[in-house]
Amino acid sequence: LLLRLFLEYGSRRLPLGICATLAASLLAYPLFALLVLEFRPDAMCALLTAAGGLITVTDTSWMKGERRTLGIIGALLAGALLTKPTLAPVTIAVYGTAVTAAIGLHSHNKADALRAVRLVLVVGGICAFSVLPYYVLVFERLYNYIVVNAFGGNASIWANNALTQSPWTYYLTGPGGHAAVGDQWLTLALLLVLVSAATWLRHWRTTVAVLAVCLVAYTSVTVPSMKSPFLGLVVPALIVSIVALLAIVVLSKLPIPLTATAAAMLVAFSALTWRPASLLLWNFSATAMQVQHFQRIYEQTVAAVGAIPDLGRKRLYLPVIAQYLNAENIEFGLRQRNLGTPASVSTPYFEADM
């Protein structure tokens, strides 16, 4: 669906073959690797949220009642809300900012703004009606998960993680950025922003709206103490979406022969930065890197559990997320270090002291 939207937008400016080449080159973006390998809903929710937010501010035909655009935006919103309910606050913040910025910057008069607001209420109401039954069923657990982990008692646990000591760069150059973006793609995005400066300065209203969406998205996943490469995937999703849009803008200004050459260069860049290829080129061992990563997480977890006061009287809730990190391994690490062990380990959600 996302590639289809990308191709449709690009084919208005470029030959279809060039658009297909650009779309293929994006498949090596690290976020898509997470989507395929991890098979978690976070990545799909992020892509739906980013695509919907950017379409809302870059294609304002919906403000005139264009049904097709309204349908696409509404479908992307409903899809994002159903795909990952725990990210609903981020999704709603991004879409809310997008429609507010579009109406505020592109309305010619009060009548235009009111008509757009009515359309937003209608589409939003349809989306709410479609997702409401599911949210009613999971509301209590959803509320507890968001409040407890993001702002409640568990927030301090996330904040004390050594990997989140620089939260404002976590999803760009920190662990989250390395996992789903990569320094090479981040550099490419900045380069495209510079090269296309004349275009986005000329269309400053749309540029301001896009910046507002990006700022709200980044802030909404950065301010909470909760940090993981998955929780903030809306940032990598916005980056790849903007790369796609800016690549189309830049290539559409070139003669066809140069356009084909530039598209081929992007494919070459994509192939060389593709993780399996780069690991081979630079003689890195993926297995060795994983072992180091797992060992670091294991050491941090054992140290954090061992530092809990009065541990022997506490019940520990441990979500089993991997074979290398489980109750038995943690107990082994604690006993190796002559530390106490929890009184018990609980698997039912929220039925433990920690």
Short mmCIF file of C-alpha atoms in Angstrom, two decimals:
data_model
loop_
_atom_site.label_atom_id
_atom_site.label_comp_id
_atom_site.label_asym_id
_atom_site.label_seq_id
_atom_site.Cartn_x
_atom_site.Cartn_y
_atom_site.Cartn_z
CA LEU A 1 0.00 0.00 0.00
CA LEU A 2 2.74 2.45 0.95
CA LEU A 3 4.76 1.71 -2.19
CA ARG A 4 1.57 2.14 -4.22
CA LEU A 5 1.01 5.58 -2.73
CA PHE A 6 4.65 6.46 -3.36
CA LEU A 7 4.50 5.32 -6.98
CA GLU A 8 1.27 7.21 -7.58
CA TYR A 9 2.72 10.46 -6.29
CA GLY A 10 5.98 9.99 -8.16
CA SER A 11 4.34 9.05 -11.47
CA ARG A 12 2.84 12.54 -11.65
CA ARG A 13 6.36 13.91 -12.07
CA LEU A 14 8.56 11.03 -13.30
CA PRO A 15 8.37 8.06 -15.70
CA LEU A 16 6.98 4.92 -14.09
CA GLY A 17 10.25 3.02 -14.58
CA ILE A 18 12.16 5.63 -12.57
CA CYS A 19 9.51 5.52 -9.84
CA ALA A 20 9.74 1.74 -9.65
CA THR A 21 13.53 1.99 -9.36
CA LEU A 22 13.23 4.49 -6.50
CA ALA A 23 10.65 2.34 -4.73
CA ALA A 24 12.89 -0.73 -5.00
CA SER A 25 15.85 1.18 -3.59
CA LEU A 26 13.87 2.08 -0.46
CA LEU A 27 13.38 -1.58 0.42
CA ALA A 28 16.91 -1.75 1.84
CA TYR A 29 16.03 0.91 4.44
CA PRO A 30 16.64 -0.63 7.92
CA LEU A 31 13.06 -0.01 9.06
CA PHE A 32 11.76 -2.46 6.44
CA ALA A 33 14.22 -5.07 7.69
CA LEU A 34 12.72 -4.71 11.17
CA LEU A 35 9.24 -4.98 9.68
CA VAL A 36 10.08 -8.29 7.97
CA LEU A 37 12.43 -9.90 10.50
CA GLU A 38 10.72 -8.92 13.75
CA PHE A 39 7.17 -9.13 12.35
CA ARG A 40 5.96 -6.72 15.02
CA PRO A 41 3.05 -4.31 14.52
CA ASP A 42 5.14 -1.31 15.62
CA ALA A 43 6.77 -0.85 12.22
CA MET A 44 3.53 -1.07 10.26
CA CYS A 45 1.79 1.33 12.64
CA ALA A 46 4.67 3.78 12.25
CA LEU A 47 4.56 3.60 8.45
CA LEU A 48 0.78 4.08 8.35
CA THR A 49 1.03 7.02 10.76
CA ALA A 50 3.86 8.70 8.87
CA ALA A 51 2.24 8.19 5.46
CA GLY A 52 -1.13 9.45 6.64
CA GLY A 53 0.32 12.48 8.39
CA LEU A 54 2.42 13.52 5.40
CA ILE A 55 -0.40 12.98 2.89
CA THR A 56 -2.62 15.17 5.07
CA VAL A 57 -0.23 18.13 4.88
CA THR A 58 1.15 17.68 1.34
CA ASP A 59 -2.06 16.83 -0.54
CA THR A 60 -4.65 19.27 0.73
CA SER A 61 -7.27 18.30 -1.85
CA TRP A 62 -9.10 16.64 1.05
CA MET A 63 -9.92 20.11 2.37
CA LYS A 64 -12.07 20.64 -0.74
CA GLY A 65 -13.92 17.41 -0.16
CA GLU A 66 -11.92 15.15 -2.51
CA ARG A 67 -13.30 11.79 -1.44
CA ARG A 68 -10.43 9.63 -2.59
CA THR A 69 -7.85 11.52 -0.51
CA LEU A 70 -10.21 11.60 2.46
CA GLY A 71 -10.69 7.84 2.14
CA ILE A 72 -6.95 7.18 2.00
CA ILE A 73 -6.25 9.37 5.05
CA GLY A 74 -9.10 7.80 7.00
CA ALA A 75 -8.02 4.25 6.10
CA LEU A 76 -4.42 4.95 7.13
CA LEU A 77 -5.59 6.44 10.45
CA ALA A 78 -7.88 3.50 11.26
CA GLY A 79 -5.18 1.05 10.23
CA ALA A 80 -2.60 2.70 12.47
CA LEU A 81 -4.96 2.75 15.46
CA LEU A 82 -5.84 -0.93 15.06
CA THR A 83 -2.30 -2.09 14.28
CA LYS A 84 -0.72 -0.87 17.52
CA PRO A 85 -3.18 0.43 20.13
CA THR A 86 -0.42 1.20 22.65
CA LEU A 87 0.92 3.81 20.21
CA ALA A 88 -2.50 5.43 19.82
CA PRO A 89 -1.43 8.63 21.65
CA VAL A 90 1.40 9.11 19.13
CA THR A 91 -0.86 8.35 16.17
CA ILE A 92 -3.54 10.77 17.35
CA ALA A 93 -0.95 13.48 18.07
CA VAL A 94 0.56 13.15 14.58
CA TYR A 95 -2.78 13.20 12.75
CA GLY A 96 -4.13 15.97 14.96
CA THR A 97 -1.08 18.12 14.23
CA ALA A 98 -1.32 17.34 10.52
CA VAL A 99 -4.95 18.42 10.13
CA THR A 100 -4.46 21.48 12.35
CA ALA A 101 -1.40 22.60 10.39
CA ALA A 102 -3.08 21.96 7.03
CA ILE A 103 -6.21 23.90 7.97
CA GLY A 104 -4.29 26.72 9.62
CA LEU A 105 -1.81 27.20 6.77
CA HIS A 106 -3.86 26.38 3.67
CA SER A 107 -7.31 27.81 4.41
CA HIS A 108 -8.01 30.95 2.38
CA ASN A 109 -10.85 32.12 4.57
CA LYS A 110 -13.06 31.16 7.49
CA ALA A 111 -15.48 29.24 5.26
CA ASP A 112 -12.66 27.03 3.94
CA ALA A 113 -11.50 26.32 7.47
CA LEU A 114 -14.99 25.42 8.71
CA ARG A 115 -15.60 23.11 5.76
CA ALA A 116 -12.29 21.35 6.44
CA VAL A 117 -13.12 21.01 10.14
CA ARG A 118 -16.47 19.41 9.27
CA LEU A 119 -14.73 16.92 6.98
CA VAL A 120 -12.23 16.10 9.74
CA LEU A 121 -15.06 15.47 12.19
CA VAL A 122 -16.86 13.19 9.74
CA VAL A 123 -13.78 11.14 8.80
CA GLY A 124 -12.55 11.09 12.40
CA GLY A 125 -15.96 9.96 13.58
CA ILE A 126 -16.02 7.10 11.08
CA CYS A 127 -12.53 6.02 12.17
CA ALA A 128 -13.49 6.22 15.84
CA PHE A 129 -16.61 4.15 15.20
CA SER A 130 -14.59 1.49 13.38
CA VAL A 131 -11.95 1.08 16.11
CA LEU A 132 -14.14 1.72 19.18
CA PRO A 133 -15.26 -1.90 19.81
CA TYR A 134 -11.68 -3.13 20.00
CA TYR A 135 -10.55 -0.25 22.22
CA VAL A 136 -13.45 -0.85 24.61
CA LEU A 137 -12.33 -4.46 25.04
CA VAL A 138 -8.69 -3.63 25.77
CA PHE A 139 -9.08 -0.22 27.39
CA GLU A 140 -8.14 -1.14 30.96
CA ARG A 141 -4.96 -2.99 30.01
CA LEU A 142 -4.12 -0.36 27.41
CA TYR A 143 -4.54 2.47 29.90
CA ASN A 144 -2.43 0.72 32.53
CA TYR A 145 0.32 -0.07 30.03
CA ILE A 146 0.62 3.50 28.80
CA VAL A 147 0.24 5.25 32.16
CA VAL A 148 2.38 2.89 34.26
CA ASN A 149 5.25 2.50 31.81
CA ALA A 150 5.36 5.94 30.26
CA PHE A 151 4.52 8.20 33.19
CA GLY A 152 3.93 6.03 36.27
CA GLY A 153 6.00 3.85 38.55
CA ASN A 154 7.88 2.06 35.77
CA ALA A 155 9.01 5.29 34.09
CA SER A 156 12.04 5.53 36.40
CA ILE A 157 13.18 2.06 35.33
CA TRP A 158 13.36 3.16 31.71
CA ALA A 159 14.98 6.46 32.65
CA ASN A 160 17.81 4.69 34.50
CA ASN A 161 18.75 2.59 31.48
CA ALA A 162 22.29 3.47 30.40
CA LEU A 163 21.19 3.48 26.76
CA THR A 164 18.66 6.26 27.31
CA GLN A 165 20.88 8.81 29.02
CA SER A 166 20.69 10.97 25.85
CA PRO A 167 16.97 10.69 25.12
CA TRP A 168 16.83 13.54 22.59
CA THR A 169 19.17 11.74 20.20
CA TYR A 170 17.98 8.18 20.89
CA TYR A 171 15.88 7.89 17.71
CA LEU A 172 18.36 9.66 15.42
CA THR A 173 21.95 8.80 16.32
CA GLY A 174 21.34 6.63 19.38
CA PRO A 175 20.39 2.94 19.58
CA GLY A 176 16.94 3.54 18.13
CA GLY A 177 18.36 5.43 15.17
CA HIS A 178 21.07 2.85 14.51
CA ALA A 179 18.49 0.04 14.49
CA ALA A 180 15.92 1.56 12.15
CA VAL A 181 17.64 4.41 10.25
CA GLY A 182 21.42 4.17 10.13
CA ASP A 183 23.93 6.97 9.77
CA GLN A 184 24.12 6.56 5.98
CA TRP A 185 20.39 7.05 5.42
CA LEU A 186 20.31 9.93 7.87
CA THR A 187 23.11 11.59 5.88
CA LEU A 188 21.20 10.98 2.63
CA ALA A 189 18.10 12.61 4.11
CA LEU A 190 20.06 15.71 5.16
CA LEU A 191 21.69 15.88 1.72
CA LEU A 192 18.31 15.75 -0.03
CA VAL A 193 16.99 18.48 2.27
CA LEU A 194 19.89 20.73 1.27
CA VAL A 195 19.66 19.98 -2.45
CA SER A 196 15.91 20.60 -2.54
CA ALA A 197 16.07 23.77 -0.42
CA ALA A 198 14.80 26.03 -3.21
CA THR A 199 11.66 23.93 -3.63
CA TRP A 200 10.67 23.60 0.00
CA LEU A 201 11.44 27.27 0.67
CA ARG A 202 9.13 28.23 -2.19
CA HIS A 203 6.36 26.04 -0.76
CA TRP A 204 6.94 27.29 2.74
CA ARG A 205 3.41 26.62 4.02
CA THR A 206 3.67 22.91 3.27
CA THR A 207 7.21 22.88 4.68
CA VAL A 208 6.06 24.41 7.97
CA ALA A 209 3.25 21.85 8.18
CA VAL A 210 5.67 18.95 7.59
CA LEU A 211 8.06 20.33 10.20
CA ALA A 212 5.21 20.58 12.70
CA VAL A 213 4.24 16.95 12.12
CA CYS A 214 7.86 15.79 12.49
CA LEU A 215 8.43 17.85 15.62
CA VAL A 216 5.30 16.56 17.36
CA ALA A 217 6.07 12.96 16.35
CA TYR A 218 9.64 13.17 17.61
CA THR A 219 8.66 14.91 20.84
CA SER A 220 5.86 12.44 21.58
CA VAL A 221 8.25 9.46 21.56
CA THR A 222 11.18 11.29 23.14
CA VAL A 223 9.63 12.97 26.18
CA PRO A 224 8.40 9.73 27.86
CA SER A 225 11.08 7.74 29.69
CA MET A 226 10.13 4.61 27.74
CA LYS A 227 12.69 4.05 25.01
CA SER A 228 13.19 1.18 22.62
CA PRO A 229 13.87 0.93 18.89
CA PHE A 230 10.26 -0.21 18.39
CA LEU A 231 8.36 2.41 20.39
CA GLY A 232 9.76 5.29 18.33
CA LEU A 233 9.61 3.81 14.82
CA VAL A 234 7.42 6.70 13.68
CA VAL A 235 10.66 8.72 13.45
CA PRO A 236 12.39 6.35 10.97
CA ALA A 237 9.08 6.07 9.10
CA LEU A 238 8.89 9.84 8.67
CA ILE A 239 12.52 9.97 7.56
CA VAL A 240 12.08 7.37 4.81
CA SER A 241 8.82 9.00 3.67
CA ILE A 242 10.51 12.40 3.42
CA VAL A 243 13.49 10.83 1.60
CA ALA A 244 11.05 9.39 -0.95
CA LEU A 245 9.23 12.69 -1.46
CA LEU A 246 12.42 14.78 -1.70
CA ALA A 247 14.03 12.27 -4.09
CA ILE A 248 11.06 12.68 -6.43
CA VAL A 249 11.29 16.47 -6.18
CA VAL A 250 15.03 16.50 -6.93
CA LEU A 251 14.91 13.98 -9.80
CA SER A 252 11.94 15.69 -11.43
CA LYS A 253 14.14 18.76 -11.99
CA LEU A 254 16.74 16.79 -13.98
CA PRO A 255 16.78 15.75 -17.65
CA ILE A 256 15.66 12.16 -18.20
CA PRO A 257 19.19 10.74 -18.77
CA LEU A 258 20.44 12.34 -15.56
CA THR A 259 17.30 11.18 -13.76
CA ALA A 260 17.99 7.57 -14.70
CA THR A 261 21.61 7.93 -13.60
CA ALA A 262 20.62 9.44 -10.27
CA ALA A 263 18.06 6.68 -9.68
CA ALA A 264 20.71 4.05 -10.42
CA MET A 265 23.05 5.76 -7.95
CA LEU A 266 20.35 5.57 -5.29
CA VAL A 267 19.97 1.84 -5.97
CA ALA A 268 23.74 1.42 -5.63
CA PHE A 269 23.70 3.39 -2.36
CA SER A 270 20.85 1.23 -1.10
CA ALA A 271 22.63 -2.01 -2.00
CA LEU A 272 25.93 -0.98 -0.41
CA THR A 273 24.29 0.17 2.83
CA TRP A 274 22.01 -2.86 3.07
CA ARG A 275 22.99 -4.47 6.37
CA PRO A 276 23.88 -7.98 5.09
CA ALA A 277 26.00 -6.47 2.29
CA SER A 278 27.73 -3.94 4.56
CA LEU A 279 28.52 -6.63 7.14
CA LEU A 280 30.14 -8.68 4.37
CA LEU A 281 32.02 -5.72 2.89
CA TRP A 282 33.44 -4.60 6.23
CA ASN A 283 34.10 -8.13 7.43
CA PHE A 284 31.78 -7.86 10.43
CA SER A 285 30.25 -10.94 11.99
CA ALA A 286 26.53 -10.54 12.57
CA THR A 287 26.59 -13.40 15.08
CA ALA A 288 29.43 -11.83 17.08
CA MET A 289 27.62 -8.48 17.11
CA GLN A 290 24.45 -10.16 18.39
CA VAL A 291 26.35 -11.96 21.12
CA GLN A 292 27.87 -8.67 22.29
CA HIS A 293 24.45 -7.02 22.22
CA PHE A 294 22.79 -9.85 24.16
CA GLN A 295 25.62 -9.99 26.70
CA ARG A 296 25.37 -6.26 27.38
CA ILE A 297 21.61 -6.47 27.94
CA TYR A 298 22.06 -9.52 30.17
CA GLU A 299 24.72 -7.80 32.30
CA GLN A 300 22.58 -4.66 32.66
CA THR A 301 19.52 -6.66 33.66
CA VAL A 302 21.33 -8.72 36.28
CA ALA A 303 22.94 -5.57 37.72
CA ALA A 304 19.60 -3.74 37.86
CA VAL A 305 17.80 -6.64 39.55
CA GLY A 306 20.66 -7.22 41.97
CA ALA A 307 20.54 -3.57 43.09
CA ILE A 308 16.88 -3.75 44.16
CA PRO A 309 16.57 -3.33 47.96
CA ASP A 310 15.14 -6.27 49.89
CA LEU A 311 15.10 -8.36 46.73
CA GLY A 312 14.51 -11.65 48.56
CA ARG A 313 11.03 -10.54 49.58
CA LYS A 314 9.97 -9.18 46.21
CA ARG A 315 8.04 -10.79 43.38
CA LEU A 316 9.51 -10.01 39.98
CA TYR A 317 7.40 -9.67 36.84
CA LEU A 318 9.54 -10.71 33.88
CA PRO A 319 8.09 -10.64 30.36
CA VAL A 320 9.92 -13.40 28.49
CA ILE A 321 11.20 -11.68 25.34
CA ALA A 322 14.12 -13.90 24.35
CA GLN A 323 15.73 -17.21 25.16
CA TYR A 324 18.92 -15.52 26.36
CA LEU A 325 17.07 -13.35 28.90
CA ASN A 326 14.78 -15.32 31.21
CA ALA A 327 14.22 -16.00 34.90
CA GLU A 328 16.68 -18.89 35.05
CA ASN A 329 19.50 -16.95 33.38
CA ILE A 330 18.98 -13.95 35.64
CA GLU A 331 18.96 -16.13 38.75
CA PHE A 332 22.18 -17.78 37.56
CA GLY A 333 23.81 -14.36 37.09
CA LEU A 334 22.69 -13.21 40.54
CA ARG A 335 24.06 -16.33 42.23
CA GLN A 336 27.36 -15.97 40.33
CA ARG A 337 27.72 -12.54 41.89
CA ASN A 338 26.63 -13.73 45.36
CA LEU A 339 23.56 -11.50 45.19
CA GLY A 340 20.10 -12.25 46.49
CA THR A 341 17.36 -13.65 44.30
CA PRO A 342 13.68 -12.66 44.05
CA ALA A 343 11.17 -14.54 46.18
CA SER A 344 9.36 -15.52 43.01
CA VAL A 345 9.02 -14.66 39.34
CA SER A 346 5.55 -13.86 38.01
CA THR A 347 4.41 -14.14 34.43
CA PRO A 348 0.81 -12.78 34.67
CA TYR A 349 0.80 -9.10 33.79
CA PHE A 350 0.85 -6.59 36.68
CA GLU A 351 0.78 -9.34 39.32
CA ALA A 352 4.13 -8.66 40.93
CA ASP A 353 5.98 -6.10 43.04
CA MET A 354 8.42 -5.12 40.27
#
